Each structure stands twice: as C-alpha cells, then as structure tokens.
Tab-separated table of C-alpha atoms in Angstrom:
chain	number	residue	atom	x	y	z
A	1	MET	CA	-24.265	-6.055	75.549
A	2	PRO	CA	-26.007	-9.428	75.192
A	3	SER	CA	-28.503	-9.997	72.450
A	4	LYS	CA	-32.130	-10.616	73.241
A	5	TYR	CA	-33.071	-12.321	70.012
A	6	PHE	CA	-30.133	-14.059	68.391
A	7	PRO	CA	-26.779	-15.704	69.118
A	8	LEU	CA	-23.702	-13.536	68.756
A	9	PRO	CA	-21.123	-15.757	67.007
A	10	ASP	CA	-17.572	-15.697	68.273
A	11	ASP	CA	-16.116	-15.779	64.793
A	12	SER	CA	-12.843	-14.403	63.588
A	13	PRO	CA	-12.093	-13.163	60.103
A	14	ARG	CA	-10.732	-15.681	57.685
A	15	GLU	CA	-6.994	-15.474	57.371
A	16	SER	CA	-5.545	-14.972	53.945
A	17	GLY	CA	-3.955	-18.062	52.416
A	18	GLU	CA	-0.359	-18.629	51.449
A	19	ALA	CA	0.881	-16.279	48.784
A	20	GLY	CA	0.625	-17.723	45.328
A	21	ARG	CA	3.748	-19.158	43.822
A	22	SER	CA	5.140	-17.898	40.541
A	23	LEU	CA	3.488	-19.394	37.513
A	24	LEU	CA	6.708	-19.084	35.601
A	25	GLY	CA	8.918	-21.224	37.815
A	26	ASN	CA	12.466	-22.113	36.810
A	27	SER	CA	13.114	-22.631	33.166
A	28	ASN	CA	14.867	-25.864	32.181
A	29	THR	CA	15.050	-25.019	28.497
A	30	ASN	CA	18.349	-25.907	26.925
A	31	ALA	CA	19.561	-22.793	25.147
A	32	LYS	CA	21.663	-24.904	22.807
A	33	GLN	CA	18.566	-26.646	21.362
A	34	PRO	CA	16.109	-23.945	20.263
A	35	TRP	CA	12.684	-24.897	18.895
A	36	GLN	CA	12.460	-25.405	15.176
A	37	PRO	CA	10.324	-22.654	13.629
A	38	THR	CA	8.010	-25.166	11.933
A	39	LEU	CA	7.334	-27.039	15.203
A	40	ARG	CA	6.693	-23.822	17.107
A	41	ASN	CA	4.310	-22.556	14.439
A	42	SER	CA	2.425	-25.866	14.449
A	43	ILE	CA	1.953	-25.772	18.231
A	44	LEU	CA	0.796	-22.153	18.193
A	45	SER	CA	-1.624	-22.848	15.345
A	46	THR	CA	-3.094	-25.836	17.184
A	47	MET	CA	-3.550	-23.816	20.393
A	48	ALA	CA	-5.261	-21.019	18.472
A	49	LEU	CA	-7.609	-23.517	16.813
A	50	VAL	CA	-8.508	-25.088	20.178
A	51	LEU	CA	-9.222	-21.680	21.768
A	52	TYR	CA	-11.288	-20.643	18.749
A	53	SER	CA	-13.324	-23.864	18.961
A	54	LEU	CA	-13.958	-23.383	22.665
A	55	GLY	CA	-15.060	-19.805	22.040
A	56	ILE	CA	-17.485	-20.883	19.316
A	57	SER	CA	-18.889	-23.600	21.593
A	58	TRP	CA	-19.457	-21.101	24.416
A	59	VAL	CA	-21.143	-18.548	22.157
A	60	THR	CA	-23.381	-21.265	20.728
A	61	LYS	CA	-24.379	-22.434	24.206
A	62	VAL	CA	-25.257	-18.916	25.348
A	63	THR	CA	-27.203	-18.248	22.138
A	64	VAL	CA	-29.217	-21.461	22.363
A	65	GLN	CA	-29.742	-21.670	26.132
A	66	GLY	CA	-29.766	-17.984	26.990
A	67	PRO	CA	-27.492	-16.074	29.400
A	68	HIS	CA	-29.357	-17.021	32.617
A	69	GLN	CA	-28.391	-20.660	33.016
A	70	LEU	CA	-26.695	-20.253	36.386
A	71	THR	CA	-28.726	-21.945	39.072
A	72	ALA	CA	-29.981	-19.331	41.501
A	73	PRO	CA	-28.597	-19.766	45.018
A	74	ALA	CA	-30.956	-20.831	47.753
A	75	SER	CA	-33.087	-17.920	48.875
A	76	ILE	CA	-35.934	-17.717	51.376
A	77	PRO	CA	-38.174	-16.205	50.182
A	78	HIS	CA	-37.520	-16.981	46.531
A	79	PRO	CA	-36.510	-13.901	44.500
A	80	ASP	CA	-39.679	-14.245	42.413
A	81	GLU	CA	-41.780	-13.833	45.553
A	82	LYS	CA	-40.222	-10.610	46.748
A	83	GLU	CA	-41.954	-7.288	46.318
A	84	TYR	CA	-39.849	-4.398	45.006
A	85	VAL	CA	-40.241	-0.636	44.934
A	86	ILE	CA	-38.391	2.137	43.112
A	87	THR	CA	-37.279	4.623	45.714
A	88	THR	CA	-34.700	7.332	46.287
A	89	THR	CA	-32.258	6.470	49.037
A	90	GLY	CA	-29.722	8.682	50.775
A	91	GLN	CA	-32.178	11.452	51.523
A	92	PRO	CA	-32.108	13.217	54.893
A	93	GLY	CA	-35.211	13.536	56.983
A	94	ASP	CA	-36.000	9.925	57.986
A	95	SER	CA	-36.017	10.448	61.750
A	96	TRP	CA	-36.286	6.721	62.507
A	97	VAL	CA	-33.188	5.777	60.502
A	98	HIS	CA	-31.410	8.903	61.731
A	99	ASN	CA	-32.014	7.857	65.331
A	100	LEU	CA	-30.746	4.329	64.658
A	101	VAL	CA	-27.462	5.777	63.390
A	102	TYR	CA	-26.969	8.975	65.358
A	103	GLY	CA	-29.035	8.406	68.484
A	104	GLU	CA	-27.114	8.366	71.739
A	105	PRO	CA	-26.942	4.976	73.478
A	106	SER	CA	-30.154	4.289	75.326
A	107	PRO	CA	-32.558	1.394	75.984
A	108	GLU	CA	-34.973	2.945	73.474
A	109	VAL	CA	-32.413	3.005	70.644
A	110	ASP	CA	-31.260	-0.508	71.511
A	111	ASP	CA	-34.846	-1.788	71.408
A	112	ALA	CA	-35.314	-0.164	67.995
A	113	TRP	CA	-32.247	-2.022	66.678
A	114	PHE	CA	-33.351	-5.336	68.171
A	115	ASP	CA	-36.819	-4.900	66.693
A	116	LEU	CA	-35.204	-4.272	63.294
A	117	PHE	CA	-33.849	-7.805	63.139
A	118	LYS	CA	-36.154	-9.550	65.547
A	119	PRO	CA	-36.770	-12.238	62.847
A	120	PHE	CA	-33.056	-13.228	63.046
A	121	ASN	CA	-33.971	-16.862	63.741
A	122	THR	CA	-35.962	-18.155	60.777
A	123	ARG	CA	-37.617	-21.541	60.364
A	124	VAL	CA	-37.991	-23.092	56.926
A	125	PRO	CA	-40.305	-26.024	56.070
A	126	ALA	CA	-38.348	-29.194	55.332
A	127	GLU	CA	-39.563	-29.630	51.758
A	128	ARG	CA	-38.667	-26.062	50.851
A	129	TYR	CA	-35.273	-26.160	52.527
A	130	GLU	CA	-34.294	-29.487	50.987
A	131	ALA	CA	-35.425	-28.374	47.523
A	132	SER	CA	-33.239	-25.266	47.798
A	133	MET	CA	-30.209	-26.489	49.728
A	134	GLY	CA	-29.900	-30.105	48.628
A	135	ASN	CA	-27.738	-32.144	50.971
A	136	ARG	CA	-26.369	-29.222	52.990
A	137	SER	CA	-27.383	-29.815	56.581
A	138	THR	CA	-28.458	-27.379	59.287
A	139	VAL	CA	-30.104	-27.521	62.703
A	140	ARG	CA	-33.804	-28.364	63.048
A	141	VAL	CA	-36.245	-26.808	65.495
A	142	ASN	CA	-37.485	-29.112	68.230
A	143	ASP	CA	-41.277	-28.758	67.997
A	144	GLY	CA	-41.718	-31.839	65.817
A	145	SER	CA	-42.534	-29.851	62.666
A	146	GLY	CA	-39.327	-30.908	60.906
A	147	ASP	CA	-38.605	-27.251	60.064
A	148	TYR	CA	-34.988	-26.192	59.621
A	149	TYR	CA	-33.263	-23.343	61.460
A	150	VAL	CA	-31.495	-20.674	59.354
A	151	THR	CA	-30.595	-17.001	59.463
A	152	LEU	CA	-31.126	-14.825	56.407
A	153	THR	CA	-27.984	-12.980	55.335
A	154	MET	CA	-29.661	-9.590	55.574
A	155	TYR	CA	-30.227	-10.069	59.307
A	156	HIS	CA	-26.614	-11.078	59.846
A	157	GLU	CA	-25.584	-7.877	58.060
A	158	LEU	CA	-27.885	-5.807	60.273
A	159	HIS	CA	-26.298	-7.490	63.274
A	160	CYS	CA	-22.885	-6.420	61.977
A	161	LEU	CA	-24.013	-2.835	61.487
A	162	MET	CA	-25.351	-2.763	65.025
A	163	ARG	CA	-22.027	-4.105	66.275
A	164	PHE	CA	-20.238	-1.205	64.521
A	165	ARG	CA	-22.557	1.176	66.332
A	166	TRP	CA	-21.546	-0.492	69.583
A	167	PHE	CA	-17.920	0.052	68.566
A	168	LEU	CA	-18.517	3.821	68.649
A	169	HIS	CA	-19.587	3.635	72.299
A	170	PRO	CA	-17.275	1.094	73.983
A	171	GLU	CA	-17.832	2.415	77.504
A	172	TYR	CA	-21.583	1.923	77.234
A	173	TYR	CA	-21.743	-1.410	75.395
A	174	ALA	CA	-18.513	-3.178	76.386
A	175	ASN	CA	-17.592	-1.395	79.616
A	176	LYS	CA	-14.225	-0.673	78.065
A	177	THR	CA	-12.179	2.336	77.064
A	178	TRP	CA	-11.170	2.815	73.427
A	179	GLU	CA	-7.712	1.462	74.236
A	180	GLU	CA	-9.110	-1.594	76.042
A	181	GLN	CA	-11.476	-2.277	73.176
A	182	ALA	CA	-8.649	-2.108	70.629
A	183	ALA	CA	-6.613	-4.546	72.738
A	184	ASP	CA	-9.445	-7.090	72.994
A	185	LYS	CA	-8.543	-9.642	70.299
A	186	GLY	CA	-11.882	-11.445	70.496
A	187	LEU	CA	-13.855	-8.230	70.174
A	188	MET	CA	-11.737	-6.890	67.325
A	189	GLY	CA	-11.872	-10.273	65.600
A	190	HIS	CA	-15.653	-10.043	65.574
A	191	TYR	CA	-15.513	-6.592	63.987
A	192	ARG	CA	-13.120	-7.823	61.301
A	193	HIS	CA	-15.449	-10.753	60.637
A	194	CYS	CA	-18.250	-8.241	60.081
A	195	ILE	CA	-16.122	-6.128	57.730
A	196	TRP	CA	-15.353	-9.268	55.719
A	197	SER	CA	-19.032	-10.250	55.599
A	198	LEU	CA	-20.214	-6.807	54.480
A	199	LEU	CA	-17.453	-6.573	51.887
A	200	GLU	CA	-18.501	-9.927	50.436
A	201	SER	CA	-22.128	-8.796	50.296
A	202	VAL	CA	-21.263	-5.573	48.475
A	203	MET	CA	-19.219	-7.483	45.898
A	204	CYS	CA	-21.820	-10.252	45.628
A	205	ASN	CA	-24.818	-7.990	45.065
A	206	GLY	CA	-23.022	-5.406	42.920
A	207	ASP	CA	-25.558	-2.586	43.196
A	208	THR	CA	-25.226	-0.688	39.899
A	209	SER	CA	-27.569	2.197	40.696
A	210	MET	CA	-25.846	5.443	39.737
A	211	ARG	CA	-24.746	8.139	42.172
A	212	THR	CA	-24.471	11.585	40.624
A	213	PHE	CA	-22.162	14.598	41.120
A	214	HIS	CA	-22.491	18.348	40.953
A	215	TRP	CA	-20.048	21.230	40.655
A	216	ASP	CA	-19.208	23.076	43.840
A	217	PRO	CA	-18.762	26.792	43.083
A	218	LYS	CA	-16.159	27.024	45.866
A	219	LYS	CA	-14.108	23.890	45.068
A	220	PRO	CA	-12.751	22.498	41.793
A	221	ALA	CA	-13.545	18.832	42.454
A	222	PRO	CA	-16.997	17.412	41.606
A	223	LYS	CA	-19.065	16.894	44.748
A	224	PRO	CA	-20.976	13.582	45.147
A	225	ASP	CA	-24.712	13.563	45.721
A	226	SER	CA	-26.146	11.249	48.394
A	227	PRO	CA	-29.614	10.568	46.936
A	228	ALA	CA	-29.818	7.720	44.418
A	229	GLU	CA	-32.831	6.171	42.703
A	230	ARG	CA	-32.746	2.436	43.319
A	231	LYS	CA	-34.793	-0.707	42.960
A	232	CYS	CA	-35.243	-1.847	46.550
A	233	VAL	CA	-37.005	-4.742	48.169
A	234	ASN	CA	-40.217	-3.711	49.900
A	235	TRP	CA	-38.805	-3.856	53.414
A	236	ASP	CA	-42.203	-3.821	55.145
A	237	TRP	CA	-43.317	-6.817	53.091
A	238	LEU	CA	-40.066	-8.722	53.628
A	239	TYR	CA	-39.984	-7.962	57.354
A	240	LYS	CA	-43.520	-9.292	57.762
A	241	TRP	CA	-42.690	-12.351	55.644
A	242	THR	CA	-39.760	-13.279	57.878
A	243	SER	CA	-41.525	-12.290	61.096
A	244	ASP	CA	-44.301	-14.743	60.328
A	245	ARG	CA	-41.674	-17.501	59.987
A	246	SER	CA	-39.329	-16.709	62.868
A	247	PHE	CA	-38.890	-17.527	66.528
A	248	LEU	CA	-37.027	-16.113	69.523
A	249	LEU	CA	-34.357	-17.891	71.511
A	250	GLN	CA	-36.614	-17.435	74.512
A	251	ASP	CA	-39.016	-19.851	72.811
A	252	ARG	CA	-36.450	-22.638	73.439
A	253	MET	CA	-36.858	-24.195	70.010
A	254	LEU	CA	-33.328	-25.629	69.842
A	255	THR	CA	-32.188	-28.918	71.353
A	256	HIS	CA	-28.567	-30.023	71.150
A	257	PRO	CA	-28.113	-33.785	70.572
A	258	LYS	CA	-25.715	-33.974	73.550
A	259	PHE	CA	-26.494	-31.013	75.819
A	260	GLY	CA	-30.268	-31.082	75.416
A	261	LEU	CA	-32.682	-28.153	75.478
A	262	LEU	CA	-31.029	-24.724	75.165
A	263	ASP	CA	-32.175	-21.502	76.807
A	264	GLU	CA	-32.163	-17.949	75.414
A	265	LYS	CA	-28.398	-17.734	76.044
A	266	LEU	CA	-27.861	-21.009	74.172
A	267	MET	CA	-26.888	-22.759	77.399
A	268	PRO	CA	-28.254	-26.157	78.530
A	269	VAL	CA	-31.484	-25.871	80.503
A	270	TYR	CA	-30.704	-29.053	82.434
A	271	PRO	CA	-26.914	-29.019	82.944
A	272	LYS	CA	-26.947	-31.251	86.037
A	273	GLU	CA	-28.693	-34.030	84.166
A	274	GLY	CA	-26.096	-33.941	81.411
A	275	GLY	CA	-28.491	-32.115	79.152
A	276	ASP	CA	-31.237	-34.719	79.156
A	277	GLN	CA	-34.751	-33.384	79.491
A	278	PRO	CA	-36.971	-34.793	82.259
C-alpha cells in the first residue's frame, strides 16, 4: 500500500561483516629461549604502572569535568525543550491504541496510522541544523527558505511498526499470500531493515523503567505485569511541535538537482523536459 505522506525506502538490512580473526594468532616463540624472570617481571611491572596511571587520569578527568562530557547527538527539538510526563504504560483500555494494533484492515485504521506520523517530513532552519549537525549534509526544501529536510527517528520507527502491521495482513496490503510475501526478497528485506532499526533504538535508549512480577496461584513461575510507570515525552506536545515544522510530499517541496521538481511519489514532475521546470 503506497504511503500518502512519506517515502518508503527500499532498504535492506545491513549484512554482518567478516568474522573476526583470532587475536592470538600463531605463536613464533622459541621454546628453547624462555624469558628471563627479571625481564618478564620488569615488563609486567611497567604495564601495571601504565594502566594505573591511565586509570588515575580518567578518574581525575571525570571528577573535575563531571560525568556528562559526551556531546549530545543532534536532536530536533533539543532534549531540554521537550515536555515530559510520568505515566503508567501497558494498561488496557486505550481504545485508540487498541484499534491501531488490533483493528481489522480498513481505510479508517489506515488513516489513523498515517495521521500518527503525518509530520514524517520535517524541515529544520539552516542555522539550527548546521549548529547541530556540523558538516553532515542533507537535502534542502525548495521554497527558498534554506531549511533542511530531515525525518525524526521516532517517525521512522512508527513507519516500521506500521509495516509490521501490514505484514500481518499480506492479502490486504500487498495483494500476496503468506507464502508469496515470504518469498518476496525486497519486501522481507524491508522488514529486516525495520527489525534492525528498532533493535538499535531499544539498545540506544536503554529504557530502565522497571516491570514487575506477581505470583500466579496456578503456576510456579512468576508472571510479568504489563503496566510500568515511566517518564515519557508529552506526545501531544511533541506531535504539535513537529506538525508545525513539517510538510507533505504533495506540497512538492523537493527538487532534485538533475531530475527537477518531484511529485508526491518522488517522481519527476516534468520527465519529458529532462526534469527542468518551465
């Protein structure tokens, strides 16, 4: 099913690299010429002294400068601007969320998902982008403002979650059977890309809110509880913040340097003229 608001990337998951080689390697030590005990002890003592000195230097740096010296990654909006709330997640009864997850495929459910990440295409003022991202380049919008075009990670993750929902209904969204869907390498590659992306986000954010357990009188194993009290971003505030700074592909705000103005499907508006605008 084509997207109304954002491009669907045709990405594949990153392939794992070559297996690491042994750090030990082949020993060329001549067994007939063992180390002298005094030389070995001197080397070990020197190494210990160097490690001790490095440890002292690190502790001193943390003590003097504080533990928060890592430069925060670029974030729009800045973490200090976000509004947060303490809320209990995992509770049943939210009919809107329930319908997004369990609702049968329908235009109404699809519209609800698209509205959820309607601000997928975000524009960032040049001075703010350049202050945050340095020399890393990205596409600019074409209205003469100089604003840069980005997508916030949270909207990419929502896109991935929606794609997994599509996976549950291949006949409706892909016009395929389960077997045909599993055999579609491009489709399955996109799902694996999404798994990779969500896995990275979980490990990156490291949510340490605690989930509790209770004893089940009928089973010996502790049973996990779904509700958890968490510090969450104020979604209504953040959604409005990004909505006020977003655009739709239908707005035709992107112009390729070679192919010219792009439409809502990211195709050239003037293909016959080689992409040049009249």
